[in-house]
Every structure is written in structure tokens, then in C-alpha cells.
Coordinates of N, CA, C and O in Angstrom, one line a residue:
S1 N 0.8 -1.2 0.0 CA 0.0 0.0 0.0 C 0.9 1.3 0.0 O 0.4 2.3 -0.3
G2 N 2.1 1.1 0.4 CA 3.0 2.3 0.4 C 2.9 3.1 1.7 O 3.6 4.1 1.9
F3 N 2.1 2.6 2.6 CA 1.9 3.3 3.9 C 2.8 2.7 4.9 O 3.1 1.5 4.9
T4 N 3.3 3.5 5.9 CA 4.1 3.0 7.0 C 3.3 3.0 8.3 O 2.6 4.0 8.6
L5 N 3.3 1.9 9.0 CA 2.6 1.8 10.3 C 3.6 1.8 11.4 O 4.6 1.2 11.3
Q6 N 3.2 2.4 12.5 CA 4.1 2.4 13.7 C 3.3 1.9 14.8 O 2.7 2.7 15.6
P7 N 3.2 0.5 15.0 CA 2.4 0.0 16.1 C 3.1 0.3 17.4 O 4.3 0.4 17.5
V8 N 2.3 0.6 18.5 CA 2.9 0.9 19.8 C 2.1 0.0 20.8 O 0.9 -0.1 20.8
V9 N 2.9 -0.7 21.6 CA 2.3 -1.5 22.7 C 2.8 -0.9 24.0 O 3.9 -0.6 24.2
G10 N 1.8 -0.8 24.9 CA 2.2 -0.2 26.2 C 1.4 -0.9 27.3 O 0.4 -1.7 27.1
L11 N 1.7 -0.6 28.5 CA 1.0 -1.1 29.7 C 0.7 0.1 30.6 O 1.5 0.9 30.9
C12 N -0.6 0.2 30.9 CA -1.1 1.3 31.7 C -1.9 0.8 32.9 O -2.5 -0.3 32.8
E13 N -1.9 1.5 34.0 CA -2.7 1.1 35.1 C -4.2 1.4 34.9 O -5.0 0.8 35.5
Q14 N -4.4 2.4 34.1 CA -5.8 2.7 33.7 C -5.9 3.0 32.2 O -4.9 3.4 31.6
T15 N -7.1 2.9 31.7 CA -7.3 3.2 30.3 C -7.1 4.7 30.0 O -7.8 5.5 30.6
P16 N -6.2 5.1 29.1 CA -6.0 6.5 28.8 C -7.1 7.0 27.9 O -7.8 6.1 27.3
P17 N -7.4 8.3 27.8 CA -8.4 8.7 26.9 C -7.9 8.5 25.5 O -6.8 8.7 25.1
L18 N -8.8 7.9 24.7 CA -8.5 7.6 23.3 C -9.2 8.5 22.4 O -10.4 8.7 22.5
R19 N -8.5 9.1 21.5 CA -9.1 10.1 20.5 C -8.7 9.7 19.1 O -7.6 10.1 18.6
P20 N -9.5 8.9 18.4 CA -9.2 8.4 17.1 C -9.3 9.6 16.1 O -10.0 10.5 16.2
T21 N -8.4 9.5 15.1 CA -8.5 10.4 13.9 C -9.7 9.9 13.0 O -9.6 8.8 12.5
T22 N -10.7 10.6 13.0 CA -12.0 10.1 12.3 C -11.8 9.8 10.9 O -12.6 9.0 10.3
D23 N -10.9 10.5 10.2 CA -10.7 10.1 8.7 C -9.9 8.9 8.5 O -9.7 8.4 7.4
E24 N -9.3 8.3 9.6 CA -8.5 7.1 9.5 C -9.1 5.9 10.3 O -8.8 4.8 10.1
V25 N -9.9 6.2 11.4 CA -10.3 5.2 12.3 C -11.8 5.1 12.3 O -12.5 6.1 12.6
E26 N -12.4 4.0 12.0 CA -13.9 3.8 12.0 C -14.4 3.7 13.4 O -15.4 4.4 13.7
R27 N -13.7 2.9 14.2 CA -14.1 2.8 15.6 C -13.0 2.1 16.4 O -12.1 1.5 15.8
I28 N -13.0 2.4 17.7 CA -12.0 1.7 18.6 C -12.6 0.5 19.2 O -13.8 0.5 19.7
I29 N -11.9 -0.6 19.1 CA -12.3 -1.9 19.7 C -11.4 -2.2 20.8 O -10.2 -2.4 20.5
E30 N -11.9 -2.3 22.0 CA -11.0 -2.7 23.1 C -11.2 -4.2 23.4 O -12.3 -4.6 23.6
V31 N -10.1 -4.9 23.4 CA -10.1 -6.3 23.7 C -9.0 -6.7 24.7 O -8.1 -5.9 24.9
T32 N -9.2 -7.8 25.3 CA -8.2 -8.3 26.2 C -7.1 -9.0 25.5 O -7.3 -9.5 24.3
I33 N -5.9 -9.2 26.1 CA -4.9 -10.0 25.5 C -5.4 -11.5 25.3 O -5.1 -12.1 24.3
D34 N -6.2 -12.0 26.3 CA -6.8 -13.3 26.1 C -7.6 -13.4 24.9 O -7.6 -14.4 24.2
D35 N -8.4 -12.4 24.6 CA -9.2 -12.4 23.4 C -8.3 -12.4 22.1 O -8.6 -13.2 21.2
L36 N -7.3 -11.7 22.1 CA -6.4 -11.6 21.0 C -5.7 -13.0 20.8 O -5.4 -13.4 19.7
L37 N -5.3 -13.7 21.9 CA -4.6 -14.9 21.8 C -5.5 -16.1 21.6 O -5.0 -17.2 21.3
D38 N -6.8 -15.9 21.7 CA -7.8 -17.0 21.5 C -7.8 -17.4 20.0 O -8.3 -16.7 19.2
A39 N -7.3 -18.6 19.8 CA -7.2 -19.1 18.4 C -8.6 -19.2 17.7 O -8.7 -19.1 16.5
S40 N -9.7 -19.3 18.5 CA -11.0 -19.4 17.8 C -11.4 -18.1 17.2 O -12.4 -18.1 16.4
R41 N -10.7 -17.0 17.5 CA -11.1 -15.7 17.0 C -10.4 -15.5 15.6 O -10.6 -14.5 15.0
L42 N -9.5 -16.4 15.2 CA -8.8 -16.3 13.9 C -9.7 -16.9 12.9 O -10.1 -18.1 13.0
R43 N -10.1 -16.2 11.9 CA -11.0 -16.7 10.9 C -10.6 -16.4 9.5 O -9.7 -15.6 9.3
T44 N -11.2 -16.9 8.5 CA -11.0 -16.6 7.1 C -12.4 -16.5 6.5 O -13.4 -17.2 6.9
R45 N -12.5 -15.7 5.4 CA -13.7 -15.7 4.6 C -13.3 -15.5 3.2 O -12.2 -14.9 2.9
E46 N -14.1 -16.0 2.3 CA -13.8 -15.9 0.9 C -14.4 -14.6 0.3 O -15.5 -14.2 0.7
T47 N -13.7 -13.9 -0.5 CA -14.1 -12.7 -1.2 C -13.6 -12.8 -2.6 O -12.8 -13.6 -3.0
L48 N -14.1 -11.8 -3.4 CA -13.6 -11.7 -4.8 C -12.8 -10.5 -5.0 O -13.0 -9.5 -4.5
R49 N -11.7 -10.7 -5.8 CA -10.9 -9.6 -6.2 C -10.6 -9.7 -7.7 O -10.0 -10.7 -8.1
D50 N -11.0 -8.7 -8.4 CA -10.8 -8.8 -9.9 C -11.4 -10.1 -10.4 O -10.9 -10.7 -11.4
G51 N -12.6 -10.5 -9.8 CA -13.3 -11.6 -10.3 C -12.8 -13.0 -9.9 O -13.3 -14.0 -10.2
S52 N -11.7 -13.0 -9.1 CA -11.1 -14.2 -8.6 C -11.4 -14.4 -7.1 O -11.2 -13.4 -6.4
P53 N -11.8 -15.6 -6.7 CA -12.0 -15.8 -5.2 C -10.6 -15.9 -4.5 O -9.7 -16.5 -5.0
F54 N -10.6 -15.4 -3.3 CA -9.4 -15.7 -2.4 C -9.9 -15.5 -1.0 O -10.9 -15.0 -0.7
L55 N -9.1 -16.1 -0.1 CA -9.4 -16.1 1.3 C -8.8 -14.9 2.0 O -7.6 -14.6 1.8
V56 N -9.6 -14.3 2.8 CA -9.1 -13.1 3.6 C -9.1 -13.5 5.1 O -10.1 -13.9 5.7
P57 N -7.9 -13.5 5.7 CA -7.8 -13.8 7.1 C -8.3 -12.6 7.9 O -8.0 -11.4 7.5
Y58 N -8.9 -12.8 9.1 CA -9.3 -11.7 9.9 C -9.4 -12.2 11.4 O -9.5 -13.4 11.6
F59 N -9.5 -11.3 12.3 CA -9.8 -11.6 13.7 C -11.2 -11.2 14.0 O -11.7 -10.1 13.6
D60 N -12.0 -12.1 14.7 CA -13.3 -11.8 15.1 C -13.2 -11.2 16.5 O -13.0 -11.9 17.5
L61 N -13.2 -9.9 16.6 CA -12.9 -9.2 17.9 C -14.0 -8.0 18.0 O -14.2 -7.3 17.1
G62 N -14.5 -7.9 19.2 CA -15.3 -6.8 19.5 C -16.6 -6.7 18.7 O -17.1 -5.7 18.4
G63 N -17.1 -7.9 18.2 CA -18.3 -7.9 17.4 C -18.0 -7.5 16.0 O -19.0 -7.2 15.3
G64 N -16.8 -7.5 15.5 CA -16.5 -7.1 14.1 C -15.3 -7.8 13.6 O -14.6 -8.6 14.3
E65 N -15.1 -7.7 12.3 CA -14.0 -8.3 11.6 C -12.8 -7.3 11.6 O -13.0 -6.2 11.0
V66 N -11.7 -7.7 12.1 CA -10.5 -6.9 12.1 C -9.6 -7.5 11.0 O -9.2 -8.6 11.2
W67 N -9.4 -6.9 9.9 CA -8.7 -7.5 8.8 C -7.7 -6.5 8.2 O -7.4 -5.4 8.8
G68 N -7.1 -6.9 7.1 CA -6.1 -6.0 6.4 C -4.9 -5.7 7.2 O -4.4 -6.6 7.9
A69 N -4.4 -4.5 7.1 CA -3.1 -4.1 7.8 C -3.2 -4.3 9.3 O -2.3 -4.7 10.0
T70 N -4.4 -4.0 9.9 CA -4.5 -4.1 11.3 C -4.4 -5.6 11.8 O -3.7 -5.9 12.7
A71 N -5.0 -6.5 11.0 CA -4.9 -7.9 11.3 C -3.5 -8.4 11.2 O -3.0 -9.2 12.0
M72 N -2.8 -7.9 10.2 CA -1.4 -8.3 10.0 C -0.5 -7.8 11.2 O 0.3 -8.6 11.7
V73 N -0.8 -6.6 11.7 CA 0.0 -6.1 12.9 C -0.4 -7.0 14.1 O 0.5 -7.4 14.9
L74 N -1.6 -7.3 14.3 CA -2.0 -8.2 15.4 C -1.4 -9.6 15.3 O -1.0 -10.1 16.3
A75 N -1.4 -10.1 14.1 CA -0.8 -11.4 13.9 C 0.7 -11.4 14.2 O 1.2 -12.3 14.9
E76 N 1.4 -10.3 13.8 CA 2.8 -10.2 14.2 C 3.0 -10.1 15.7 O 4.0 -10.6 16.2
F77 N 2.2 -9.3 16.3 CA 2.2 -9.2 17.8 C 2.1 -10.6 18.4 O 2.8 -10.9 19.3
R78 N 1.1 -11.3 18.0 CA 0.9 -12.7 18.5 C 2.1 -13.5 18.4 O 2.6 -14.2 19.3
A79 N 2.8 -13.5 17.2 CA 4.0 -14.2 16.9 C 5.1 -13.8 17.8 O 5.9 -14.6 18.3
L80 N 5.2 -12.5 18.0 CA 6.3 -12.0 18.9 C 6.2 -12.5 20.3 O 7.2 -12.6 21.0
I81 N 5.0 -12.7 20.8 CA 4.8 -13.1 22.2 C 4.6 -14.6 22.3 O 4.3 -15.1 23.3
G82 N 4.8 -15.3 21.1 CA 4.8 -16.8 21.2 C 3.5 -17.4 20.8 O 3.4 -18.6 21.1
F83 N 2.6 -16.8 20.2 CA 1.3 -17.3 19.8 C 1.2 -17.1 18.3 O 0.5 -16.1 17.9
P84 N 1.8 -17.9 17.4 CA 1.7 -17.7 16.0 C 0.2 -17.9 15.5 O -0.6 -18.5 16.1
V85 N 0.0 -17.2 14.4 CA -1.3 -17.3 13.7 C -1.4 -18.7 13.1 O -0.4 -19.2 12.5
L86 N -2.5 -19.4 13.3 CA -2.6 -20.8 12.8 C -2.9 -20.8 11.3 O -3.4 -20.0 10.7

């Protein structure tokens, strides 16, 4: 895509105020680490691109599908802490 992402992981005693950039963020989904590491939340669905079917991996989190670049970042985070994407 040509975009650069800078994921940040931190630990806080309380949830800080979150202010999404509305032209970039549809909504904020807060999940636990246990939710992220739960293998049953890793899913795929078939979609079409240029008329050809292909599988799209995604995370089922917070009542929605987290896919694309965000899902790739989450998958890499899982791998870094020892929980690879299946």
C-alpha cells in the first residue's frame, strides 16, 4: 500500500483517553490479550478480487471483523509473544 505503520504496545494502570482520527479510524475496539490470543477468533472468509476468489484472514474481535493491515499487525504481535497465527 505504500503506507508505513508504527504500532505501539504499552502497559497502563488505567485506560488512557482515546481520541481516534476520524478520517482514519472507523471505531475503537477494546479487547483483552486473552481475546487476541484465543485461536477461535482467527477466521477466514472468501471474497472476490478482480473476479477471482481468495481467502481473507481476519480476527473476530469486539463484534466485528478486524482485517487488512490491522490484522497483520495483530498477527505479528501474537507471533512476537509466542502465539503464531494458525
